[in-house]
Amino acid sequence: INPLSEEQLSCPVCCDIFRDPVVLSCSHSMCKTCLQQFWETKGSRECPVCRRRSSKQYPPCNLVLKNLCEAFLESRSQRSSAGSEGLCVLHNEKLKLFCLDDQQPVCLVCQTSKEHRNHKFCPVDEVVTEFKSALESLQKNLRILEEAKRDYDQTAAHIKTQAQHTERQIKEEFEKLHQFLRDEEAARIAALKEEEEQNSQMMRRKIEEMNREISALSDTIRNIEKEMEADDVLFLQSSVLRAQLTPKDPEKTSGALINVGKHLSNLKFRVWENMQEVLQYTPVTLDPNTAHPDLHLSDDLTAVEKRKQSSSLPDNPERFDEWWCVLGSEGFNSGIHCWDVQVGDSDNWSLGVITESVTRKGNSVRGSVWRLNYDKSINEILIFCPGQSVHSFTPKEKPQRVRVQLDWDRGKVTFTELLTNTHLHTITHTFTQIVLPFFYNYSVHPLMILPVKTSVTVEQHS
């Protein structure tokens, strides 16, 4: 006889295995508690299945069904216990094989059963080893993802810090420009007021002189009119009349008006021309995203020194992680370019160029830079070129200000000591890629890129 299934042993009300089942006159069974709750909710004694009214308020217990349910629950508990002990729930044998088709462990008896006919099997220990290996791989991937997320979180925080710092610097620089314009405006208005006051004073003096002449002439006219009342001969003999017969014409005043052209002519251009005195142009600036974490860059990105940062920086692909170097913010793939560097008291530095595509991680970058290096400990200048042996020489004096000149088209990098106008070395190489200015500084004394002189010119068209 086939055993009853779990569905056949389930209460139609709670859909769980019967607990204290009772039977109604219509032959339907359900849990005693489920029936009482149904009747209380319904308000009448109806069968929850067929809705037939029950004549008995307390239906009898279905003892046979109760025994079957208890036996089923006990059997299920035993099967569960056997499964947890590594035994087959059907044959109580050890689970030594793993069915690859059904993806479940089986015993040797299951292997020969109809249920697993023509299935493929593997020893359990082999499958466990594979699963453990796969688990280790997943755990490794999880660690990689968690580490990458930490890097992303750090990068996101650094982006916000960078944006805030850059915004603050932009505002500071524009405030300097605004202050210059305010000062320039005040100076020009002051010059206008001064000219207004000078011209006004001149006109006040002339007006006062004119008033005196008018008053004197009025007095003379009155005197003459009195003398006209006397004898005509006496009138004609009057010295007063003879003195006033030839009056002077008033002088015309030139240059009395405000010289508007002086104040307004090309005003914006003149202000811009004056601005050259406070502005600086540096042909090369530093890229902070490439700087080694132990390097500190000035706010205007023109100086670098070895100084541990107060906060950690993201390990982005562009950043050097072992060499104390930083690159210029712009690369070159043609033309002639030069930049002057004040090396000052730095006792270990390098200047040169590097290809844009070189990896920034590890020490492999050491052999990928065309550079001139000074090391105070040995008082030597060393020349490094990829694929060539190192060339060295002893300078007459410690370099102080070095010009790096790149002639990309001709393939030359020339180093010159500016203070003594001494040619240090010229590297030759055929460049085929974009190259970037290279700076290395293993010193607390900064390397500073010097500004160049700027001028404003006006082109006259014929």
Coordinates of C-alpha atoms in Angstrom, one line a residue:
I1 CA 0.0 0.0 0.0
N2 CA 1.4 3.4 -1.0
P3 CA 1.7 5.8 2.0
L4 CA -0.4 8.8 2.0
S5 CA 1.2 12.0 0.7
E6 CA 1.7 15.2 2.7
E7 CA -1.1 16.8 0.7
Q8 CA -3.6 14.1 1.6
L9 CA -2.7 14.5 5.3
S10 CA -3.2 18.3 5.2
C11 CA -6.1 20.2 6.8
P12 CA -8.2 22.0 4.1
V13 CA -8.4 25.1 6.4
C14 CA -4.8 25.7 7.5
C15 CA -3.2 23.5 4.8
D16 CA -0.8 22.0 7.4
I17 CA -0.6 18.5 8.7
F18 CA -3.7 17.7 10.8
R19 CA -3.5 18.4 14.5
D20 CA -6.3 16.7 16.6
P21 CA -8.5 16.1 13.5
V22 CA -12.2 15.8 13.9
V23 CA -14.7 14.3 11.4
L24 CA -18.1 15.9 10.5
S25 CA -21.2 14.0 9.5
C26 CA -20.4 14.9 5.8
S27 CA -17.2 12.8 6.2
H28 CA -14.9 15.9 5.8
S29 CA -12.1 16.2 8.4
M30 CA -10.1 19.2 9.6
C31 CA -8.2 20.3 12.7
K32 CA -10.3 20.8 15.8
T33 CA -9.0 24.3 16.4
C34 CA -9.5 25.3 12.7
L35 CA -13.1 24.1 12.8
Q36 CA -13.9 26.0 16.0
Q37 CA -12.4 29.2 14.6
F38 CA -14.2 28.9 11.3
W39 CA -17.6 28.4 13.1
E40 CA -16.9 31.4 15.4
T41 CA -16.1 33.6 12.4
K42 CA -19.0 32.3 10.3
G43 CA -21.6 32.4 13.1
S44 CA -23.0 29.0 12.1
R45 CA -22.0 25.3 12.2
E46 CA -21.1 24.7 8.5
C47 CA -18.5 22.4 7.0
P48 CA -15.7 24.6 5.7
V49 CA -15.5 22.3 2.6
C50 CA -19.0 21.6 1.4
R51 CA -21.0 24.1 3.6
R52 CA -23.3 21.3 4.9
R53 CA -24.7 22.1 8.3
S54 CA -23.4 20.0 11.2
S55 CA -25.8 18.8 13.8
K56 CA -23.1 18.2 16.4
Q57 CA -21.5 21.1 18.3
Y58 CA -18.5 18.8 19.3
P59 CA -17.7 16.5 16.3
P60 CA -15.8 13.2 17.2
C61 CA -12.1 12.8 16.8
N62 CA -10.8 11.1 13.7
L63 CA -8.5 8.7 15.5
V64 CA -7.3 6.9 12.4
L65 CA -6.3 10.1 10.7
K66 CA -4.7 11.4 13.8
N67 CA -2.5 8.3 14.1
L68 CA -1.5 8.5 10.4
C69 CA -0.5 12.2 10.8
E70 CA 1.6 11.5 13.9
A71 CA 3.3 8.6 12.1
F72 CA 4.0 10.8 9.1
L73 CA 5.5 13.5 11.2
E74 CA 7.7 11.1 13.0
S75 CA 8.9 9.5 9.7
R76 CA 9.7 13.0 8.3
S77 CA 11.7 13.8 11.5
Q78 CA 13.7 10.6 11.1
R79 CA 14.4 11.3 7.5
S80 CA 15.6 14.8 8.3
S81 CA 17.8 13.4 11.0
A82 CA 19.2 10.8 8.7
G83 CA 19.9 13.5 6.0
S84 CA 21.7 15.7 8.5
E85 CA 23.9 12.7 9.4
G86 CA 24.9 12.1 5.8
L87 CA 22.6 9.2 5.4
C88 CA 20.2 8.5 2.5
V89 CA 16.6 9.3 3.7
L90 CA 15.3 6.4 1.5
H91 CA 17.9 3.7 2.2
N92 CA 19.7 4.8 5.3
E93 CA 23.0 4.4 3.5
K94 CA 25.9 6.8 3.4
L95 CA 25.8 9.4 0.7
K96 CA 29.0 8.6 -1.2
L97 CA 28.0 9.7 -4.7
F98 CA 26.8 13.0 -6.2
C99 CA 24.3 12.9 -9.1
L100 CA 25.5 15.4 -11.6
D101 CA 22.1 15.4 -13.4
D102 CA 19.9 16.0 -10.3
Q103 CA 22.7 18.0 -8.5
Q104 CA 22.1 16.1 -5.2
P105 CA 24.1 13.5 -3.1
V106 CA 22.9 9.9 -3.3
C107 CA 23.9 6.5 -1.9
L108 CA 25.1 3.4 -3.8
V109 CA 21.5 2.0 -3.8
C110 CA 20.1 5.2 -5.3
Q111 CA 22.7 4.8 -8.1
T112 CA 21.0 1.6 -9.3
S113 CA 17.4 2.8 -8.9
K114 CA 15.1 3.8 -11.8
E115 CA 15.1 7.4 -10.6
H116 CA 18.8 7.8 -11.4
R117 CA 19.0 5.5 -14.4
N118 CA 21.6 6.7 -17.0
H119 CA 22.6 9.6 -14.7
K120 CA 26.3 10.6 -14.3
F121 CA 27.9 10.4 -10.8
C122 CA 31.0 11.6 -9.1
P123 CA 32.4 10.8 -5.6
V124 CA 31.1 13.2 -3.0
D125 CA 34.6 14.2 -1.9
E126 CA 35.6 15.3 -5.4
V127 CA 32.5 17.5 -5.7
V128 CA 33.1 18.9 -2.3
T129 CA 36.7 19.8 -3.3
E130 CA 35.4 21.5 -6.5
F131 CA 32.8 23.4 -4.5
K132 CA 35.3 24.5 -1.9
S133 CA 37.6 25.7 -4.7
A134 CA 34.7 27.5 -6.3
L135 CA 33.8 29.0 -2.9
E136 CA 37.4 30.2 -2.3
S137 CA 37.3 31.8 -5.8
L138 CA 34.1 33.5 -4.9
Q139 CA 35.5 34.7 -1.6
K140 CA 38.6 36.0 -3.4
N141 CA 36.3 37.9 -5.8
L142 CA 34.4 39.2 -2.9
R143 CA 37.5 40.6 -1.3
I144 CA 38.6 42.1 -4.6
L145 CA 35.2 43.8 -5.0
E146 CA 35.2 45.0 -1.4
E147 CA 38.7 46.5 -1.9
A148 CA 37.6 48.1 -5.2
K149 CA 34.6 49.6 -3.4
R150 CA 36.8 51.0 -0.7
D151 CA 39.0 52.6 -3.5
Y152 CA 35.8 54.0 -5.1
D153 CA 34.6 55.4 -1.8
Q154 CA 38.0 57.0 -1.3
T155 CA 38.0 58.4 -4.8
A156 CA 34.5 59.8 -4.4
A157 CA 35.5 61.5 -1.2
H158 CA 38.7 62.8 -2.8
I159 CA 36.7 64.2 -5.7
K160 CA 34.5 66.2 -3.3
T161 CA 37.6 67.4 -1.4
Q162 CA 39.3 68.4 -4.7
A163 CA 36.2 70.2 -5.9
Q164 CA 35.9 72.2 -2.7
H165 CA 39.6 73.1 -2.6
T166 CA 39.7 74.0 -6.3
E167 CA 36.5 76.2 -5.9
R168 CA 38.1 78.0 -3.0
Q169 CA 41.3 78.7 -5.0
I170 CA 39.3 79.9 -8.0
K171 CA 37.4 82.3 -5.7
E172 CA 40.6 83.5 -4.2
E173 CA 42.2 84.2 -7.6
F174 CA 39.1 86.0 -8.9
E175 CA 39.0 88.0 -5.7
K176 CA 42.5 89.2 -6.5
L177 CA 41.4 90.1 -10.0
H178 CA 38.3 91.9 -8.6
Q179 CA 40.5 93.8 -6.1
F180 CA 42.8 94.8 -8.9
L181 CA 39.9 96.1 -10.9
R182 CA 38.5 97.9 -7.9
D183 CA 41.9 99.6 -7.3
E184 CA 42.2 100.4 -11.0
E185 CA 38.7 101.9 -11.0
A186 CA 39.4 103.9 -7.9
A187 CA 42.7 105.3 -9.4
R188 CA 41.0 106.3 -12.6
I189 CA 38.1 108.0 -10.9
A190 CA 40.6 109.8 -8.6
A191 CA 42.5 111.0 -11.7
L192 CA 39.2 112.2 -13.2
K193 CA 38.3 114.0 -10.0
E194 CA 41.7 115.6 -9.8
E195 CA 41.4 116.9 -13.4
E196 CA 37.9 118.2 -12.6
E197 CA 39.1 120.0 -9.5
Q198 CA 42.1 121.6 -11.4
N199 CA 39.9 122.8 -14.3
S200 CA 37.2 124.0 -12.0
Q201 CA 39.7 126.0 -9.9
M202 CA 41.1 127.6 -13.2
M203 CA 37.6 128.6 -14.3
R204 CA 36.8 130.0 -10.8
R205 CA 39.9 132.2 -11.0
K206 CA 38.9 133.4 -14.5
I207 CA 35.3 134.1 -13.4
E208 CA 36.6 136.1 -10.4
E209 CA 38.9 138.1 -12.7
M210 CA 35.9 138.7 -15.1
N211 CA 33.7 139.8 -12.2
R212 CA 36.4 142.3 -11.2
E213 CA 36.6 143.7 -14.7
I214 CA 32.8 143.9 -15.0
S215 CA 32.6 145.8 -11.8
A216 CA 35.4 148.2 -12.8
L217 CA 33.9 148.8 -16.2
S218 CA 30.4 149.4 -14.6
D219 CA 31.9 152.0 -12.3
T220 CA 33.6 153.7 -15.3
I221 CA 30.4 153.8 -17.2
R222 CA 28.6 155.5 -14.3
N223 CA 31.4 158.1 -14.0
I224 CA 31.2 158.8 -17.7
E225 CA 27.5 159.2 -17.6
K226 CA 27.8 161.8 -14.8
E227 CA 30.4 163.8 -16.8
M228 CA 28.1 163.7 -19.8
E229 CA 25.7 165.9 -17.8
A230 CA 28.3 168.7 -17.7
D231 CA 29.5 170.9 -20.6
D232 CA 30.3 169.0 -23.8
V233 CA 33.8 170.5 -24.0
L234 CA 34.6 169.5 -20.5
F235 CA 33.2 166.1 -21.2
L236 CA 35.4 165.6 -24.3
Q237 CA 38.4 166.7 -22.3
S238 CA 37.7 164.1 -19.6
S239 CA 40.6 161.8 -18.9
V240 CA 38.3 159.1 -17.8
L241 CA 36.6 158.9 -21.2
R242 CA 39.8 158.9 -23.1
A243 CA 41.0 156.0 -20.9
Q244 CA 38.0 153.9 -21.7
L245 CA 37.4 154.4 -25.4
T246 CA 39.4 151.3 -26.3
P247 CA 38.2 148.4 -24.1
K248 CA 40.0 145.0 -24.1
D249 CA 38.3 141.8 -25.4
P250 CA 38.1 138.9 -22.9
E251 CA 40.6 136.1 -23.5
K252 CA 39.4 132.7 -24.8
T253 CA 40.1 129.8 -22.4
S254 CA 41.6 126.7 -24.1
G255 CA 42.1 123.3 -22.4
A256 CA 39.4 124.0 -19.8
L257 CA 37.2 120.9 -20.6
I258 CA 37.7 117.4 -19.2
N259 CA 40.0 115.3 -21.4
V260 CA 37.4 112.6 -21.8
G261 CA 39.5 110.7 -24.4
K262 CA 42.4 110.4 -21.9
H263 CA 40.0 108.7 -19.4
L264 CA 37.9 106.5 -21.7
S265 CA 39.9 105.8 -24.8
N266 CA 40.6 102.0 -25.0
L267 CA 39.8 101.9 -21.3
K268 CA 39.4 98.1 -21.1
F269 CA 42.6 97.5 -23.1
R270 CA 44.6 99.9 -20.9
V271 CA 43.3 98.2 -17.8
W272 CA 44.3 94.8 -19.3
E273 CA 47.7 96.3 -20.2
N274 CA 48.3 97.3 -16.6
M275 CA 47.1 93.9 -15.4
Q276 CA 50.2 92.3 -17.0
E277 CA 52.2 93.8 -14.0
V278 CA 50.3 91.5 -11.6
L279 CA 49.7 88.5 -13.7
Q280 CA 52.1 85.6 -14.1
Y281 CA 52.3 83.0 -16.9
T282 CA 54.0 79.6 -16.2
P283 CA 54.6 77.6 -19.4
V284 CA 54.3 74.3 -17.4
T285 CA 52.1 73.5 -14.4
L286 CA 52.0 70.3 -12.4
D287 CA 49.3 67.7 -12.4
P288 CA 48.3 66.8 -8.8
N289 CA 46.6 63.6 -9.9
T290 CA 50.0 62.1 -10.9
A291 CA 51.9 63.2 -7.8
H292 CA 53.4 60.6 -5.4
P293 CA 51.4 60.6 -2.1
D294 CA 54.5 61.9 -0.3
L295 CA 54.8 65.0 -2.5
H296 CA 53.2 68.3 -1.7
L297 CA 52.3 70.7 -4.5
S298 CA 51.8 74.5 -4.1
D299 CA 48.3 75.9 -4.6
D300 CA 49.3 77.4 -8.0
L301 CA 50.7 74.0 -9.1
T302 CA 54.2 75.4 -9.8
A303 CA 56.3 74.0 -6.9
V304 CA 56.8 70.5 -5.5
E305 CA 58.5 69.2 -2.4
K306 CA 58.7 65.9 -0.5
R307 CA 56.3 66.2 2.4
K308 CA 53.9 63.6 3.7
Q309 CA 50.3 64.5 3.0
S310 CA 47.9 64.9 6.0
S311 CA 45.2 62.8 4.2
S312 CA 45.5 59.7 2.1
L313 CA 45.2 60.0 -1.7
P314 CA 43.4 57.6 -4.0
D315 CA 45.6 55.1 -5.8
N316 CA 44.4 56.1 -9.2
P317 CA 46.1 54.7 -12.4
E318 CA 47.7 58.1 -13.2
R319 CA 49.5 58.4 -9.8
F320 CA 53.1 57.3 -9.1
D321 CA 53.2 54.9 -6.1
E322 CA 57.0 54.3 -5.7
W323 CA 58.8 57.2 -7.3
W324 CA 58.7 60.7 -5.8
C325 CA 57.7 62.3 -9.0
V326 CA 55.0 64.3 -10.7
L327 CA 54.2 65.2 -14.3
G328 CA 53.2 68.3 -16.1
S329 CA 49.5 68.9 -16.7
E330 CA 49.9 69.1 -20.5
G331 CA 51.8 67.0 -23.0
F332 CA 53.6 67.8 -26.3
N333 CA 53.7 66.0 -29.6
S334 CA 55.3 68.7 -31.8
G335 CA 57.1 72.0 -31.6
I336 CA 59.7 73.6 -29.3
H337 CA 58.9 74.1 -25.6
C338 CA 60.9 75.1 -22.6
W339 CA 60.5 75.7 -18.9
D340 CA 62.8 77.0 -16.2
V341 CA 63.1 75.3 -12.8
Q342 CA 64.6 76.8 -9.7
V343 CA 66.2 73.7 -8.1
G344 CA 67.7 75.8 -5.2
D345 CA 68.7 73.7 -2.2
S346 CA 67.2 70.4 -3.3
D347 CA 69.9 67.8 -3.0
N348 CA 68.3 65.0 -5.1
W349 CA 66.2 66.0 -8.1
S350 CA 65.5 65.0 -11.7
L351 CA 64.1 66.9 -14.7
G352 CA 63.2 65.7 -18.1
V353 CA 60.3 64.2 -20.1
I354 CA 58.4 60.9 -20.1
T355 CA 56.0 59.3 -22.6
E356 CA 52.3 59.7 -21.7
S357 CA 51.7 55.9 -22.1
V358 CA 54.2 54.7 -19.5
T359 CA 52.7 52.9 -16.5
R360 CA 53.0 54.9 -13.3
K361 CA 53.2 51.9 -10.9
G362 CA 56.3 50.3 -9.5
N363 CA 60.0 50.9 -10.4
S364 CA 59.6 50.1 -14.1
V365 CA 59.2 53.9 -14.8
R366 CA 62.8 54.4 -13.9
G367 CA 64.0 53.2 -17.3
S368 CA 61.3 55.2 -19.3
V369 CA 62.4 58.8 -18.6
W370 CA 64.8 61.0 -20.5
R371 CA 66.1 63.0 -17.6
L372 CA 69.0 64.8 -16.0
N373 CA 69.5 63.9 -12.3
Y374 CA 71.6 65.7 -9.6
D375 CA 72.6 63.9 -6.4
K376 CA 74.4 66.0 -3.8
S377 CA 75.6 62.9 -1.9
I378 CA 78.0 62.1 -4.8
N379 CA 78.0 65.6 -6.3
E380 CA 77.4 64.3 -9.8
I381 CA 75.0 64.9 -12.6
L382 CA 73.6 61.7 -14.2
I383 CA 72.0 61.4 -17.6
F384 CA 69.4 58.7 -18.1
C385 CA 68.0 57.6 -21.5
P386 CA 65.8 54.6 -22.1
G387 CA 67.9 51.7 -23.6
Q388 CA 71.2 53.5 -23.1
S389 CA 73.9 53.3 -20.4
V390 CA 74.0 56.0 -17.7
H391 CA 76.3 59.0 -18.4
S392 CA 77.6 61.1 -15.5
F393 CA 79.9 64.1 -14.9
T394 CA 80.8 66.4 -12.1
P395 CA 79.5 70.0 -12.4
K396 CA 81.8 72.9 -11.6
E397 CA 79.1 74.3 -9.3
K398 CA 75.8 73.0 -7.9
P399 CA 73.0 73.9 -10.4
Q400 CA 70.6 76.5 -9.2
R401 CA 68.3 77.3 -12.1
V402 CA 67.9 74.8 -14.9
R403 CA 66.2 75.3 -18.3
V404 CA 64.7 72.3 -19.9
Q405 CA 64.1 72.7 -23.7
L406 CA 62.2 70.1 -25.7
D407 CA 62.5 70.1 -29.5
W408 CA 60.0 67.4 -30.2
D409 CA 60.3 67.5 -34.0
R410 CA 64.1 67.3 -34.0
G411 CA 64.2 64.9 -31.1
K412 CA 66.2 66.9 -28.6
V413 CA 66.0 67.6 -24.9
T414 CA 68.6 70.3 -23.8
F415 CA 69.5 71.2 -20.2
T416 CA 71.1 74.5 -19.4
E417 CA 72.2 76.2 -16.2
L418 CA 70.8 79.7 -16.6
L419 CA 72.7 81.6 -13.9
T420 CA 76.0 80.7 -15.4
N421 CA 74.7 80.1 -18.9
T422 CA 76.3 76.7 -18.9
H423 CA 75.2 73.9 -21.3
L424 CA 74.8 70.8 -19.2
H425 CA 73.7 68.1 -21.7
T426 CA 71.6 67.4 -24.7
I427 CA 69.7 64.2 -25.1
T428 CA 68.8 63.0 -28.6
H429 CA 65.9 60.6 -29.4
T430 CA 63.3 60.2 -32.0
F431 CA 60.0 60.9 -30.3
T432 CA 56.8 59.2 -31.7
Q433 CA 54.4 59.7 -28.8
I434 CA 53.1 62.5 -26.6
V435 CA 55.7 63.4 -23.9
L436 CA 55.0 65.1 -20.6
P437 CA 57.4 67.2 -18.4
F438 CA 58.9 65.1 -15.6
F439 CA 59.8 66.3 -12.1
Y440 CA 61.4 64.2 -9.4
N441 CA 62.2 65.7 -5.9
Y442 CA 63.5 63.7 -3.0
S443 CA 63.9 66.7 -0.8
V444 CA 62.0 69.0 1.6
H445 CA 63.4 71.9 -0.5
P446 CA 61.0 72.7 -3.4
L447 CA 61.5 72.6 -7.1
M448 CA 59.8 75.7 -8.5
I449 CA 58.8 76.3 -12.1
L450 CA 59.6 80.0 -12.9
P451 CA 57.1 82.3 -14.7
V452 CA 58.0 83.9 -18.0
K453 CA 57.7 87.6 -18.9
T454 CA 54.6 88.5 -20.8
S455 CA 53.8 91.6 -22.9
V456 CA 50.9 93.1 -24.8
T457 CA 51.4 94.0 -28.4
V458 CA 49.1 95.8 -30.9
E459 CA 49.2 94.7 -34.5
Q460 CA 48.7 97.6 -37.0
H461 CA 47.0 96.7 -40.2
S462 CA 48.0 98.5 -43.4

